[in-house]
PDB file of C-alpha atoms in Angstrom:
ATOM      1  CA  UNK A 172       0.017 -18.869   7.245  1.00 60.00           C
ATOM      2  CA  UNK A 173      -1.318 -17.017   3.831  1.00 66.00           C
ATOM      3  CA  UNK A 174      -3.540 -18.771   1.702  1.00 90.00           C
ATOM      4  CA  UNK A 175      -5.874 -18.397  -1.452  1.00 95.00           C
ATOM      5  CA  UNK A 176      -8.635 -20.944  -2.336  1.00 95.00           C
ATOM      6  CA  UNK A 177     -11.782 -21.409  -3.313  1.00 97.00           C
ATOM      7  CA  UNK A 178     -15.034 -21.421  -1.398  1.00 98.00           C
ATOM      8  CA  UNK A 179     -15.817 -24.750  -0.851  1.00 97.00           C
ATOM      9  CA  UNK A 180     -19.491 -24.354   1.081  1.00 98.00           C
ATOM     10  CA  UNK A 181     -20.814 -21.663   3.328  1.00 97.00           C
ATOM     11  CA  UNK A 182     -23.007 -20.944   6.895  1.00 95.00           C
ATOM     12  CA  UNK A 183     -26.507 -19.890   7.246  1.00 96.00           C
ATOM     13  CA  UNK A 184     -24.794 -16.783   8.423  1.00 95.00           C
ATOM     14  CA  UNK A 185     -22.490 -15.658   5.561  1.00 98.00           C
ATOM     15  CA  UNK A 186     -23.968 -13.161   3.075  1.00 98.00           C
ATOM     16  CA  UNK A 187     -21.510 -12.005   0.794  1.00 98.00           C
ATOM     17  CA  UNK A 188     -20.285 -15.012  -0.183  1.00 98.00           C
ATOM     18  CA  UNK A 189     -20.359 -18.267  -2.513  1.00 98.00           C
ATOM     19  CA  UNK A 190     -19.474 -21.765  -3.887  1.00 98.00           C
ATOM     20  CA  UNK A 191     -17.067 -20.976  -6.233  1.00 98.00           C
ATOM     21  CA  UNK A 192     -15.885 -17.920  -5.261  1.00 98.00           C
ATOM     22  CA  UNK A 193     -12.053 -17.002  -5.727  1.00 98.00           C
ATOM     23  CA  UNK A 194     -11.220 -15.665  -2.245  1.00 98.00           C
ATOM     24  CA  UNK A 195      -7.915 -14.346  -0.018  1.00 98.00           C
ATOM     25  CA  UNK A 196      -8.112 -15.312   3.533  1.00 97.00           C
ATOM     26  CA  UNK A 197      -5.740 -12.864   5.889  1.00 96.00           C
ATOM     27  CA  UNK A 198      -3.151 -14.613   8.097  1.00 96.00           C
ATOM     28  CA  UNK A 199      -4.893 -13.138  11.018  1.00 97.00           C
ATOM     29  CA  UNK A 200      -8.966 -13.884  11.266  1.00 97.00           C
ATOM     30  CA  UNK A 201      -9.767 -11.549  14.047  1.00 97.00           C
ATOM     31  CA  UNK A 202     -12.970 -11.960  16.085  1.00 97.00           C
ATOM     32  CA  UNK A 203     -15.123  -8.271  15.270  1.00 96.00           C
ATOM     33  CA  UNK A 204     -16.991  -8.593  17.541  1.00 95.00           C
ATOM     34  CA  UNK A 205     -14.323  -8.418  20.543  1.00 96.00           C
ATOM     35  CA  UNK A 206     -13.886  -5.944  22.557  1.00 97.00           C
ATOM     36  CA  UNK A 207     -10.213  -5.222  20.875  1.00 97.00           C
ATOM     37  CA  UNK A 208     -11.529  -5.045  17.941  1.00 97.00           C
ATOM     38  CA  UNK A 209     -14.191  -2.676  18.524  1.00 96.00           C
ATOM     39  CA  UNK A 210     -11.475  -0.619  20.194  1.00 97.00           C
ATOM     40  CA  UNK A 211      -9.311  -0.544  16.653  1.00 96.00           C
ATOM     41  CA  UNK A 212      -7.315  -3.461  17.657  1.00 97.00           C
ATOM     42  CA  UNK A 213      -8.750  -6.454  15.843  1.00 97.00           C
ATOM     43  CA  UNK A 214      -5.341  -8.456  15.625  1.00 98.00           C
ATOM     44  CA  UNK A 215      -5.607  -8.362  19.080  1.00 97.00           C
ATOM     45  CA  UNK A 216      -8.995  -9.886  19.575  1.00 97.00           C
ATOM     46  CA  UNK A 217      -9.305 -12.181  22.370  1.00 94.00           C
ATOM     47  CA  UNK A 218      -6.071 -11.582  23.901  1.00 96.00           C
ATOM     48  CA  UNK A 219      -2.302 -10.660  23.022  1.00 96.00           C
ATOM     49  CA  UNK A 220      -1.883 -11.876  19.177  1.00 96.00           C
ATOM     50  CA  UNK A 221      -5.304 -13.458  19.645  1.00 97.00           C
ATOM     51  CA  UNK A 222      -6.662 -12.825  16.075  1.00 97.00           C
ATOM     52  CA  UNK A 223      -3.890 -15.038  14.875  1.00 96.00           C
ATOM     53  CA  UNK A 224      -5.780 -18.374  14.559  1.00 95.00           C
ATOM     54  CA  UNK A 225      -4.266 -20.963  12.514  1.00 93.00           C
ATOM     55  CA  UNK A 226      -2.637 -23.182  13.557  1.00 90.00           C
ATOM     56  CA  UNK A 227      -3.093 -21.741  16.809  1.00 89.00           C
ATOM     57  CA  UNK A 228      -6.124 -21.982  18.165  1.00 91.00           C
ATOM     58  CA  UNK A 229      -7.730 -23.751  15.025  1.00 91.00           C
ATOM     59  CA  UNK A 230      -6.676 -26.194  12.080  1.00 91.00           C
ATOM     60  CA  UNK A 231      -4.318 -24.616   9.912  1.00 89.00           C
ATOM     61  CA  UNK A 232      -4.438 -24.530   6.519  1.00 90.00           C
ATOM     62  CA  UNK A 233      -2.265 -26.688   5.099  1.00 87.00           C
ATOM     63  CA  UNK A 234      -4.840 -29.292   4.042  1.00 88.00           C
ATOM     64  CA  UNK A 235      -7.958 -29.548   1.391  1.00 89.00           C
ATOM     65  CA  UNK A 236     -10.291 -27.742   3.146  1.00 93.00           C
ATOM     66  CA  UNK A 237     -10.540 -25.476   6.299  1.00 94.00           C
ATOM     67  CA  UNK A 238     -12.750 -22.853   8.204  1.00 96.00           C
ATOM     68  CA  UNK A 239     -12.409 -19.636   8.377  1.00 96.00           C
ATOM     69  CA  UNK A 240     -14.462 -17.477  11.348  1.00 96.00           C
ATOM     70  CA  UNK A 241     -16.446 -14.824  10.569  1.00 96.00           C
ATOM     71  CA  UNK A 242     -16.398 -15.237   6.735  1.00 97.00           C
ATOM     72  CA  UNK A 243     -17.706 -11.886   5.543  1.00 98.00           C
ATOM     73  CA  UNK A 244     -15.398 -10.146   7.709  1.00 98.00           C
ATOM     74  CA  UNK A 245     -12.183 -12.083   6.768  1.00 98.00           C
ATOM     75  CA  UNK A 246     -12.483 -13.023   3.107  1.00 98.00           C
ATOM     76  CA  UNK A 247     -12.114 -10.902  -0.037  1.00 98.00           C
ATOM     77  CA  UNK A 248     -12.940 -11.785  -3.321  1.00 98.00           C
ATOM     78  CA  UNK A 249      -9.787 -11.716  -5.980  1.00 98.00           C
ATOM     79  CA  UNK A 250     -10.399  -9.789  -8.902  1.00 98.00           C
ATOM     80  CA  UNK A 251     -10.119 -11.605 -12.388  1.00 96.00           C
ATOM     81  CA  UNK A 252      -6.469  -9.808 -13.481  1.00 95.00           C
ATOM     82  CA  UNK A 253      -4.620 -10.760 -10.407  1.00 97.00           C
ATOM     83  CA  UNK A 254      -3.067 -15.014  -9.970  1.00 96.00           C
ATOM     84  CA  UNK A 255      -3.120 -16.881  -6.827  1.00 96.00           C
ATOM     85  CA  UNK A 256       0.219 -16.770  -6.496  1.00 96.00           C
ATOM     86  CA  UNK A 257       0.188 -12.776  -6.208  1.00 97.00           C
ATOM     87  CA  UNK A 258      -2.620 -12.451  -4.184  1.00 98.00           C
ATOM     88  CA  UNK A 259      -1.399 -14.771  -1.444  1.00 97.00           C
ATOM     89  CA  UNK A 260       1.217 -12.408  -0.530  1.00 97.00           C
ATOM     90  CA  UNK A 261      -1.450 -10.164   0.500  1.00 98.00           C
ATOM     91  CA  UNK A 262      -2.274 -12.122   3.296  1.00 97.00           C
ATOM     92  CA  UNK A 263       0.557 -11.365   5.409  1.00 97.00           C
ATOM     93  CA  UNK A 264       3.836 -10.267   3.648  1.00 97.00           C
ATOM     94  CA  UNK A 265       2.571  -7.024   1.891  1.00 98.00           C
ATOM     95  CA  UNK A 266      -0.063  -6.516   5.215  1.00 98.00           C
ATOM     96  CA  UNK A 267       2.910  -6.573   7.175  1.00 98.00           C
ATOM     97  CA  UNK A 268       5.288  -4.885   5.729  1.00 98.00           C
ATOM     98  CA  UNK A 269       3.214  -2.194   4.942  1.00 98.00           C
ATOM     99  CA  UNK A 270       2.067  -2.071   8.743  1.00 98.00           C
ATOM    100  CA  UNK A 271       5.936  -1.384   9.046  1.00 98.00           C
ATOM    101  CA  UNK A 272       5.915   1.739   6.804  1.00 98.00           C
ATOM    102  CA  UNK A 273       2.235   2.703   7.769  1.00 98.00           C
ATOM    103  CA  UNK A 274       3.009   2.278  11.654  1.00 98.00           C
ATOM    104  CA  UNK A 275       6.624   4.096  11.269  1.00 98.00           C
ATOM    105  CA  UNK A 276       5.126   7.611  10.736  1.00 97.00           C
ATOM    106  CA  UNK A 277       6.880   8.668   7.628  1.00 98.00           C
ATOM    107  CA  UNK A 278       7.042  12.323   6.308  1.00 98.00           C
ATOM    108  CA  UNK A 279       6.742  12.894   2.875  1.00 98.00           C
ATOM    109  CA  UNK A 280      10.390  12.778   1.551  1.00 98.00           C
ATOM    110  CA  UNK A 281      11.329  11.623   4.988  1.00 98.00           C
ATOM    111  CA  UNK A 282      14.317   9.148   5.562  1.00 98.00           C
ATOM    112  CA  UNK A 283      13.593   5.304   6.306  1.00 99.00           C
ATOM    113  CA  UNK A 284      16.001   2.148   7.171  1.00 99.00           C
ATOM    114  CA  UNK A 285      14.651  -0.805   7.151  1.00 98.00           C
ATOM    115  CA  UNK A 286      16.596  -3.751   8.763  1.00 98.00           C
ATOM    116  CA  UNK A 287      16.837  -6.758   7.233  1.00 98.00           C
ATOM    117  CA  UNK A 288      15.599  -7.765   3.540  1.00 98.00           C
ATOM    118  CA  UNK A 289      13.386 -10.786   4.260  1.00 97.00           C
ATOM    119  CA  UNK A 290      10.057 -11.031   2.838  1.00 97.00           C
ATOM    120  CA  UNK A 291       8.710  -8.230   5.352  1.00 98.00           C
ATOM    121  CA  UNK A 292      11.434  -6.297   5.236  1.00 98.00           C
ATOM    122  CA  UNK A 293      11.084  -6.219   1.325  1.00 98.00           C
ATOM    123  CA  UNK A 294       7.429  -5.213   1.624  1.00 98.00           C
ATOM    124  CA  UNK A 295       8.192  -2.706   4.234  1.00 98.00           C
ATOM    125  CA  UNK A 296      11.056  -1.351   1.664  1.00 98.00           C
ATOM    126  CA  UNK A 297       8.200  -0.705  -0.888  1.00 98.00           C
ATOM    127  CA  UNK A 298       5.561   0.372   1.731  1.00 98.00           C
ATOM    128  CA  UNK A 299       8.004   2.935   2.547  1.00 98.00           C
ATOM    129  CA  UNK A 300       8.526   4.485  -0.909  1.00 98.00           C
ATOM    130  CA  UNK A 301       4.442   3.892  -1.647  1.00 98.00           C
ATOM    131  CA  UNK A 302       4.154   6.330   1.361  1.00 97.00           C
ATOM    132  CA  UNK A 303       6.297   9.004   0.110  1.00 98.00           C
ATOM    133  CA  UNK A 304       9.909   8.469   1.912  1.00 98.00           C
ATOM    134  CA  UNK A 305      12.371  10.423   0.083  1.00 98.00           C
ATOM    135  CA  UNK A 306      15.210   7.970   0.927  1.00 98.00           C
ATOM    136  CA  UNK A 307      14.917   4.771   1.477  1.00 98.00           C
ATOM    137  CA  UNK A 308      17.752   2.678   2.932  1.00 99.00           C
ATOM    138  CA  UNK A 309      17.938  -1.077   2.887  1.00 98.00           C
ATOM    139  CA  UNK A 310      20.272  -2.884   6.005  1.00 98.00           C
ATOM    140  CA  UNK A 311      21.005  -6.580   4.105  1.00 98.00           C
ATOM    141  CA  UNK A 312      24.014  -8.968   3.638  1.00 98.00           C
ATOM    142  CA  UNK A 313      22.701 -11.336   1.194  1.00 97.00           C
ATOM    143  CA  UNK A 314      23.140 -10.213  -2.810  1.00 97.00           C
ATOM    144  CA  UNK A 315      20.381 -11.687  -3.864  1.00 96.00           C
ATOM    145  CA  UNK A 316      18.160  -9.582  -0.802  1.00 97.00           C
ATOM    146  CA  UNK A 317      20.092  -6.720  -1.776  1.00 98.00           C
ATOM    147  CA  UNK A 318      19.299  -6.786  -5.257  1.00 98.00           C
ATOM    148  CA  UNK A 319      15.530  -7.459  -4.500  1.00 98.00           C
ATOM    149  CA  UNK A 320      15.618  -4.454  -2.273  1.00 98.00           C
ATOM    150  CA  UNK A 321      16.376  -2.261  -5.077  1.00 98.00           C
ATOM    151  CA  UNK A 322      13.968  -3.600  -6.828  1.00 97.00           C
ATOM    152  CA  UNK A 323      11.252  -2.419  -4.588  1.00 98.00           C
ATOM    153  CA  UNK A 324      12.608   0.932  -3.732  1.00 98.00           C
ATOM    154  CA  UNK A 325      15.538   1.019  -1.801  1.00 98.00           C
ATOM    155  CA  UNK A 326      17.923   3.738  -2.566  1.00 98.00           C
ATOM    156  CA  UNK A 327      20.903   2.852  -0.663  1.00 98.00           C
ATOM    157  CA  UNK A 328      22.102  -0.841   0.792  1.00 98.00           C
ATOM    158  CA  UNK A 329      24.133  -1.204   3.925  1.00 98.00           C
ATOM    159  CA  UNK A 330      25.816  -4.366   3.819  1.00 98.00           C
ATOM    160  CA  UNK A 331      25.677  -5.486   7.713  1.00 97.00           C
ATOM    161  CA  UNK A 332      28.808  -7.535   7.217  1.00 97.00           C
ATOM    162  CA  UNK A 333      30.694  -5.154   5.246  1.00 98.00           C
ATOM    163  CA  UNK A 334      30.319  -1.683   7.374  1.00 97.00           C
ATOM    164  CA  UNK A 335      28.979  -0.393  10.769  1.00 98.00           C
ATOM    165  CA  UNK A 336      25.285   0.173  10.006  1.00 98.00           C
ATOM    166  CA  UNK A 337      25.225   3.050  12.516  1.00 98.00           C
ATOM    167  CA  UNK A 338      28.247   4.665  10.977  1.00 98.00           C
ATOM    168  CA  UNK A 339      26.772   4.272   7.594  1.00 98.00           C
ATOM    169  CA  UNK A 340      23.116   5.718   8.079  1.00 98.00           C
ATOM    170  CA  UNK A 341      24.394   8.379  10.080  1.00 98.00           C
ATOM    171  CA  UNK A 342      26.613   9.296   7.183  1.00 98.00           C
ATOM    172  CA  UNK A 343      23.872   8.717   4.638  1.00 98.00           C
ATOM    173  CA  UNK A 344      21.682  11.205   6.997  1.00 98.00           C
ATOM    174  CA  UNK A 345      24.246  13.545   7.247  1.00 98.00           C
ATOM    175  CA  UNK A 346      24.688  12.718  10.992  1.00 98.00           C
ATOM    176  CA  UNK A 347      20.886  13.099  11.913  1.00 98.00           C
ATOM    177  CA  UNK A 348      19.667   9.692  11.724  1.00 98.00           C
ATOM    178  CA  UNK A 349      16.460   7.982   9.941  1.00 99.00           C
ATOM    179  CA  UNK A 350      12.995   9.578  10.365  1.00 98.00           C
ATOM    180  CA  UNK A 351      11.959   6.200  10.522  1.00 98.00           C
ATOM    181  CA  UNK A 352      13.522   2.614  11.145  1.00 99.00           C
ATOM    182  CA  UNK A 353      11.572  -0.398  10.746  1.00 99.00           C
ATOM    183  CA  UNK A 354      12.875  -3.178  12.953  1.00 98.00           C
ATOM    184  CA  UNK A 355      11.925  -6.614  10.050  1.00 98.00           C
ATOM    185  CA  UNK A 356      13.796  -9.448  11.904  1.00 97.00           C
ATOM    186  CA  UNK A 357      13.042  -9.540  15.593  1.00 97.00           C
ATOM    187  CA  UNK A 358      16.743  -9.923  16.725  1.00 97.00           C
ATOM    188  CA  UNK A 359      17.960  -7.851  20.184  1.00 97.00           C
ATOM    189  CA  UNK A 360      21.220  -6.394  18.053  1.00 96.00           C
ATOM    190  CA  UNK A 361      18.521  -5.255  15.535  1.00 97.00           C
ATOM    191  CA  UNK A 362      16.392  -3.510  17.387  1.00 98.00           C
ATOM    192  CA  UNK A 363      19.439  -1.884  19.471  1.00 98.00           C
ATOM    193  CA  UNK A 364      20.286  -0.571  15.950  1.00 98.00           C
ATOM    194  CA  UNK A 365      17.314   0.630  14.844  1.00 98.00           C
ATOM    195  CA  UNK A 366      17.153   2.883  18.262  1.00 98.00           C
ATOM    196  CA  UNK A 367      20.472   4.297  17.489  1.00 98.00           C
ATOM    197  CA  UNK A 368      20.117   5.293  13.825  1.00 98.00           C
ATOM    198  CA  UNK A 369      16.705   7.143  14.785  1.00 98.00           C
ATOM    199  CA  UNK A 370      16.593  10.891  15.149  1.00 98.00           C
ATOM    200  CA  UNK A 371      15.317  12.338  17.678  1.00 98.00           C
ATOM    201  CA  UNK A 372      11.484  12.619  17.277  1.00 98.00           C
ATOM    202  CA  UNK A 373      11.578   9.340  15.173  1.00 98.00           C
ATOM    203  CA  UNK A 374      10.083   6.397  14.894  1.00 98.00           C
ATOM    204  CA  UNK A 375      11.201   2.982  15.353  1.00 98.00           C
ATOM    205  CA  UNK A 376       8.307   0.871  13.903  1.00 98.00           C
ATOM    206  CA  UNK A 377       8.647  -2.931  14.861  1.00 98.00           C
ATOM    207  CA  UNK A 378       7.075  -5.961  12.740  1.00 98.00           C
ATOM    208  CA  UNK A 379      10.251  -8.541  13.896  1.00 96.00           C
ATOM    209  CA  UNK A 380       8.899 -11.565  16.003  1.00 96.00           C
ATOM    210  CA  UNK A 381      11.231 -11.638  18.995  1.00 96.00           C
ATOM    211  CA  UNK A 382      10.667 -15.461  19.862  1.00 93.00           C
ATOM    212  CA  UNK A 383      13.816 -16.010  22.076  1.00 91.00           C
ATOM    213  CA  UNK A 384      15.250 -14.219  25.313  1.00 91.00           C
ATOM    214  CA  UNK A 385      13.133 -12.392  28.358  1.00 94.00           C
ATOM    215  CA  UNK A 386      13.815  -9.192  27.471  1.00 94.00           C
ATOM    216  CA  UNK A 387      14.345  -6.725  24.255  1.00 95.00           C
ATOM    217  CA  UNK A 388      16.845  -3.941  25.174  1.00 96.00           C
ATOM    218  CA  UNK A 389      16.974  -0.468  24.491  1.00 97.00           C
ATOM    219  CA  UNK A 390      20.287   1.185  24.335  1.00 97.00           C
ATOM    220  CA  UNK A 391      20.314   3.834  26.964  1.00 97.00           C
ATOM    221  CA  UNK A 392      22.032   6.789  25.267  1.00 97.00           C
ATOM    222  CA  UNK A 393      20.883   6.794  22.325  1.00 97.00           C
ATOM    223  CA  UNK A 394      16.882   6.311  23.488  1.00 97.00           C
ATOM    224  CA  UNK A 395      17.549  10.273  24.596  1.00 97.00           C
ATOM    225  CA  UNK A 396      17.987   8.363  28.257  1.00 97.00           C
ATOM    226  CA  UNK A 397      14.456   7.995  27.361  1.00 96.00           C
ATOM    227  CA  UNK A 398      13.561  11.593  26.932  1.00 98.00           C
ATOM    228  CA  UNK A 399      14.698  11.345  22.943  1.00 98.00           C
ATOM    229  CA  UNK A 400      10.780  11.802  22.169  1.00 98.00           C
ATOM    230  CA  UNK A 401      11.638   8.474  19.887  1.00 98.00           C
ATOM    231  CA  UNK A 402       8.315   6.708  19.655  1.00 98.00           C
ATOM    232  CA  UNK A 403       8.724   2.762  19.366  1.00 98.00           C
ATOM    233  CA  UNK A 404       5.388   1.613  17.591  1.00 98.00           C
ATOM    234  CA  UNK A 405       4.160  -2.338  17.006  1.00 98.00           C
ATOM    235  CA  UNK A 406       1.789  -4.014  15.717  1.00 98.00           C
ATOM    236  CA  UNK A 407       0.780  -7.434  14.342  1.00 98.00           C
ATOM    237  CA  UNK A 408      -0.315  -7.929  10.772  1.00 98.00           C
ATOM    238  CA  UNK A 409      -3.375  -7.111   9.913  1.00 98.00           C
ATOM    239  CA  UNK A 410      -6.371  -8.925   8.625  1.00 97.00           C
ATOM    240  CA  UNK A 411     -10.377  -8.251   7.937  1.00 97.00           C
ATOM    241  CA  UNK A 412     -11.802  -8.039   4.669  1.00 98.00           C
ATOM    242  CA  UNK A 413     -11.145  -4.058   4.068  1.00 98.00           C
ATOM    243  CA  UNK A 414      -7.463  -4.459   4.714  1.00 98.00           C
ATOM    244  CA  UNK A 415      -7.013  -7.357   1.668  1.00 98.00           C
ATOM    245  CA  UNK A 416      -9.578  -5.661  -0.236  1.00 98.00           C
ATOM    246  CA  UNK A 417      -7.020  -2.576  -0.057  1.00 98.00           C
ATOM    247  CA  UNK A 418      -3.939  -4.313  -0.557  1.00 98.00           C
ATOM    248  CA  UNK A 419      -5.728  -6.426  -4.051  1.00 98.00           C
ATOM    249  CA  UNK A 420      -6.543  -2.727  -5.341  1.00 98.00           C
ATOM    250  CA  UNK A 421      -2.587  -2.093  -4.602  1.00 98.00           C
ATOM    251  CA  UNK A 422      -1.807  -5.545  -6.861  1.00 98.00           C
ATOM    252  CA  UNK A 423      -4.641  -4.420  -9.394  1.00 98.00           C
ATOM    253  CA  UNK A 424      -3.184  -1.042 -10.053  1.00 97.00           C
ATOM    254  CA  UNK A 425       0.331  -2.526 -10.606  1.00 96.00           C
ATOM    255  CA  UNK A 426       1.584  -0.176  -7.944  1.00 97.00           C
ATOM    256  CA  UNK A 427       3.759  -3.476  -6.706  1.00 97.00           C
ATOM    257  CA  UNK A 428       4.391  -7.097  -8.096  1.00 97.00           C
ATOM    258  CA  UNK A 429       5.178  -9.420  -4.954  1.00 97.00           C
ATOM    259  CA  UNK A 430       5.853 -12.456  -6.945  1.00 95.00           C
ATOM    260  CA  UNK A 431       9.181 -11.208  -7.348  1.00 96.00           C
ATOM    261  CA  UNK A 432       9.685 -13.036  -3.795  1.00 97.00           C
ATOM    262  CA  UNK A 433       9.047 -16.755  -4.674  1.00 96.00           C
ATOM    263  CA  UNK A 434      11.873 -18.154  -5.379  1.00 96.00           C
ATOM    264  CA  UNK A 435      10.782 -21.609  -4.737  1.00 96.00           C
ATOM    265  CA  UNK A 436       7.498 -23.641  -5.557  1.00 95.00           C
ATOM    266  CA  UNK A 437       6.574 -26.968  -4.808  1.00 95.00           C
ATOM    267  CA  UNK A 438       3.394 -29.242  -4.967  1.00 94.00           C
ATOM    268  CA  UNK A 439       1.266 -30.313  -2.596  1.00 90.00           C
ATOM    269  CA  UNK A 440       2.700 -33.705  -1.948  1.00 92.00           C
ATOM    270  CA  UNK A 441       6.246 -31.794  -1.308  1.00 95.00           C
ATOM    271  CA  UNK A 442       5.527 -30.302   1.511  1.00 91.00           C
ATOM    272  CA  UNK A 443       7.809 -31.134   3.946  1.00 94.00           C
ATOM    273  CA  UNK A 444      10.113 -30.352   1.377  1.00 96.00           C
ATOM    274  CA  UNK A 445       8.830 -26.933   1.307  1.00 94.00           C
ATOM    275  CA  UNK A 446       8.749 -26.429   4.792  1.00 92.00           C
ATOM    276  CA  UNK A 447      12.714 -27.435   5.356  1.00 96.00           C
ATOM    277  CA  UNK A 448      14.291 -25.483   2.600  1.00 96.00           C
ATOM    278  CA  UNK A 449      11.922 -22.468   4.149  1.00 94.00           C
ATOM    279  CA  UNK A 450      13.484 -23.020   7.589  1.00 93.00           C
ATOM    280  CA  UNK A 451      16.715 -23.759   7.019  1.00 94.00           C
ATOM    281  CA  UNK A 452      16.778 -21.539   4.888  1.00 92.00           C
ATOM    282  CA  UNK A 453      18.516 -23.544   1.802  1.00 93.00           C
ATOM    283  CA  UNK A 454      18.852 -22.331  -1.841  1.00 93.00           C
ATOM    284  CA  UNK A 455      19.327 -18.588  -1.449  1.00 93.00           C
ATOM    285  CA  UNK A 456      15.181 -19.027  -0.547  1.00 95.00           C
ATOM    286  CA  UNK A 457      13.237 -15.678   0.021  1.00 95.00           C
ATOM    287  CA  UNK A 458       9.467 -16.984   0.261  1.00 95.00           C
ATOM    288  CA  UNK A 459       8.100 -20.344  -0.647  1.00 95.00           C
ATOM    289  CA  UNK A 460       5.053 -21.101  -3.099  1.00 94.00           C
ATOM    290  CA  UNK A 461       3.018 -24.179  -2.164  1.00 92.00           C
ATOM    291  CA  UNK A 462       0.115 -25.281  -4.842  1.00 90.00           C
ATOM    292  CA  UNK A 463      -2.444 -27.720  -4.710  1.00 83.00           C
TER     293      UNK A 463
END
């Protein structure tokens, strides 16, 4: 859940913070103190996925007012030049997606696919030209996706229901595959493709939530019969203070506009609305704006 507000009222133990103050709070809260955390791992804190709290192990935030844990560790302040509705995207889509490119171990000028043109997968798109890919390939059957992918950096769109992604990338790499392939759905036939149109010595860097099935496969043969070297890398979106500090100074600099995304915005009071166009994915949606 991503969310901007305003600091209602704060503990005896928060420092850097007041009433009044314009703040981001990251999708994931993590515990610093934790052991995972101290070890570089702070989505992690507390157990698998543990620093993802709400709505999970606390009230989420889909109401007036709501807590966040360790405030001076998990807020950051929004500077004066950039909306609400711009910095919210900070909170998970851009820290994502970004984790995507960031995780996938891109050269500079380096080749990148990233499957499927959702809000991540747009975000990973222009994490992976902000880190210096040289080609950047977008895998994405919806027009409207498609022509947001271009928008934020992709060179080249393989239309899934058009052409044989594998046939396609390889061609587009001159038959040596992607440096890097970021996995942005969390589908089995994804991730199966994202092996394949790898190099050897690449990276396939996974943000997709695989929520169904007991087991993720990798396709034999072209994992090197697992002597490829191809490094599979994941990671869950990451939170703290630092991190949305960073990603603000990203918005600030106009080195990306995310509000490109919203296509749809409702009130308060519309929420369930909101909630069933964003699941069933109605309207040609991409990402949903709710405003109080």
């Amino acid at each position: 859940m991503k969310r901007v507000g305003v600091v209602d009222a704060v503990g005896s133990e928060v420092k850097d913070f007041r009433p009044g103050d314009r703040v981001l709070v990251g999708a994931i809260t993590p515990d610093w103190g934790d052991l995972a955390s101290q070890n570089g791992f702070p989505s992690q804190s507390g157990g698998p996925l543990g620093g993802f709290k709400f709505a999970n192990s606390k009230d989420g935030v889909f109401a007036e007012y709501f807590h966040v844990n360790d405030a001076d560790a998990n807020l950051a302040k929004i500077p004066d030049g950039i909306s609400d509705a711009a910095a919210v995207y900070c909170a998970d889509m851009l820290s994502t997606g970004f984790m995507g490119a960031e995780h996938g171990n891109i050269p500079m000028g380096g080749t990148v696919a990233v499957l499927a043109q959702g809000p991540v997968g747009l975000m990973a798109t222009a994490g992976a030209r902000l880190r210096g890919a040289g080609l950047v390939i977008g895998v994405e059957s919806v027009p409207s996706r498609q022509k947001l992918a271009r928008t934020y950096g992709a060179d080249e769109i393989v239309d899934f229901s058009e052409e044989d992604v594998v046939e396609r990338v390889l061609e587009l790499t001159r038959g040596q595959g992607v440096d890097t392939a970021i996995e942005a759905l969390g589908a089995d036939v994804t991730f199966q493709t994202a092996v394949r149109i790898t190099r050897p010595g690449g990276t396939i860097s996974n943000t997709g939530y695989f929520g169904e099935g007991e087991f993720v496969r990798i396709p034999r043969v072209e994992w090197g019969v697992g002597m490829a070297d191809k490094t599979i890398t994941t990671g869950l979106c990451p939170g703290g203070r630092l991190r949305m500090e960073r990603l603000l100074r990203v918005l600030e600099t106009q080195r990306i506009d995310p509000s490109h995304l919203t296509t749809h915005e409702f009130p308060f009071d519309e929420m369930e609305r909101a909630f069933e166009v964003s699941d069933k994915k109605l309207e040609d949606v991409v990402k949903v704006l709710v405003t109080f």
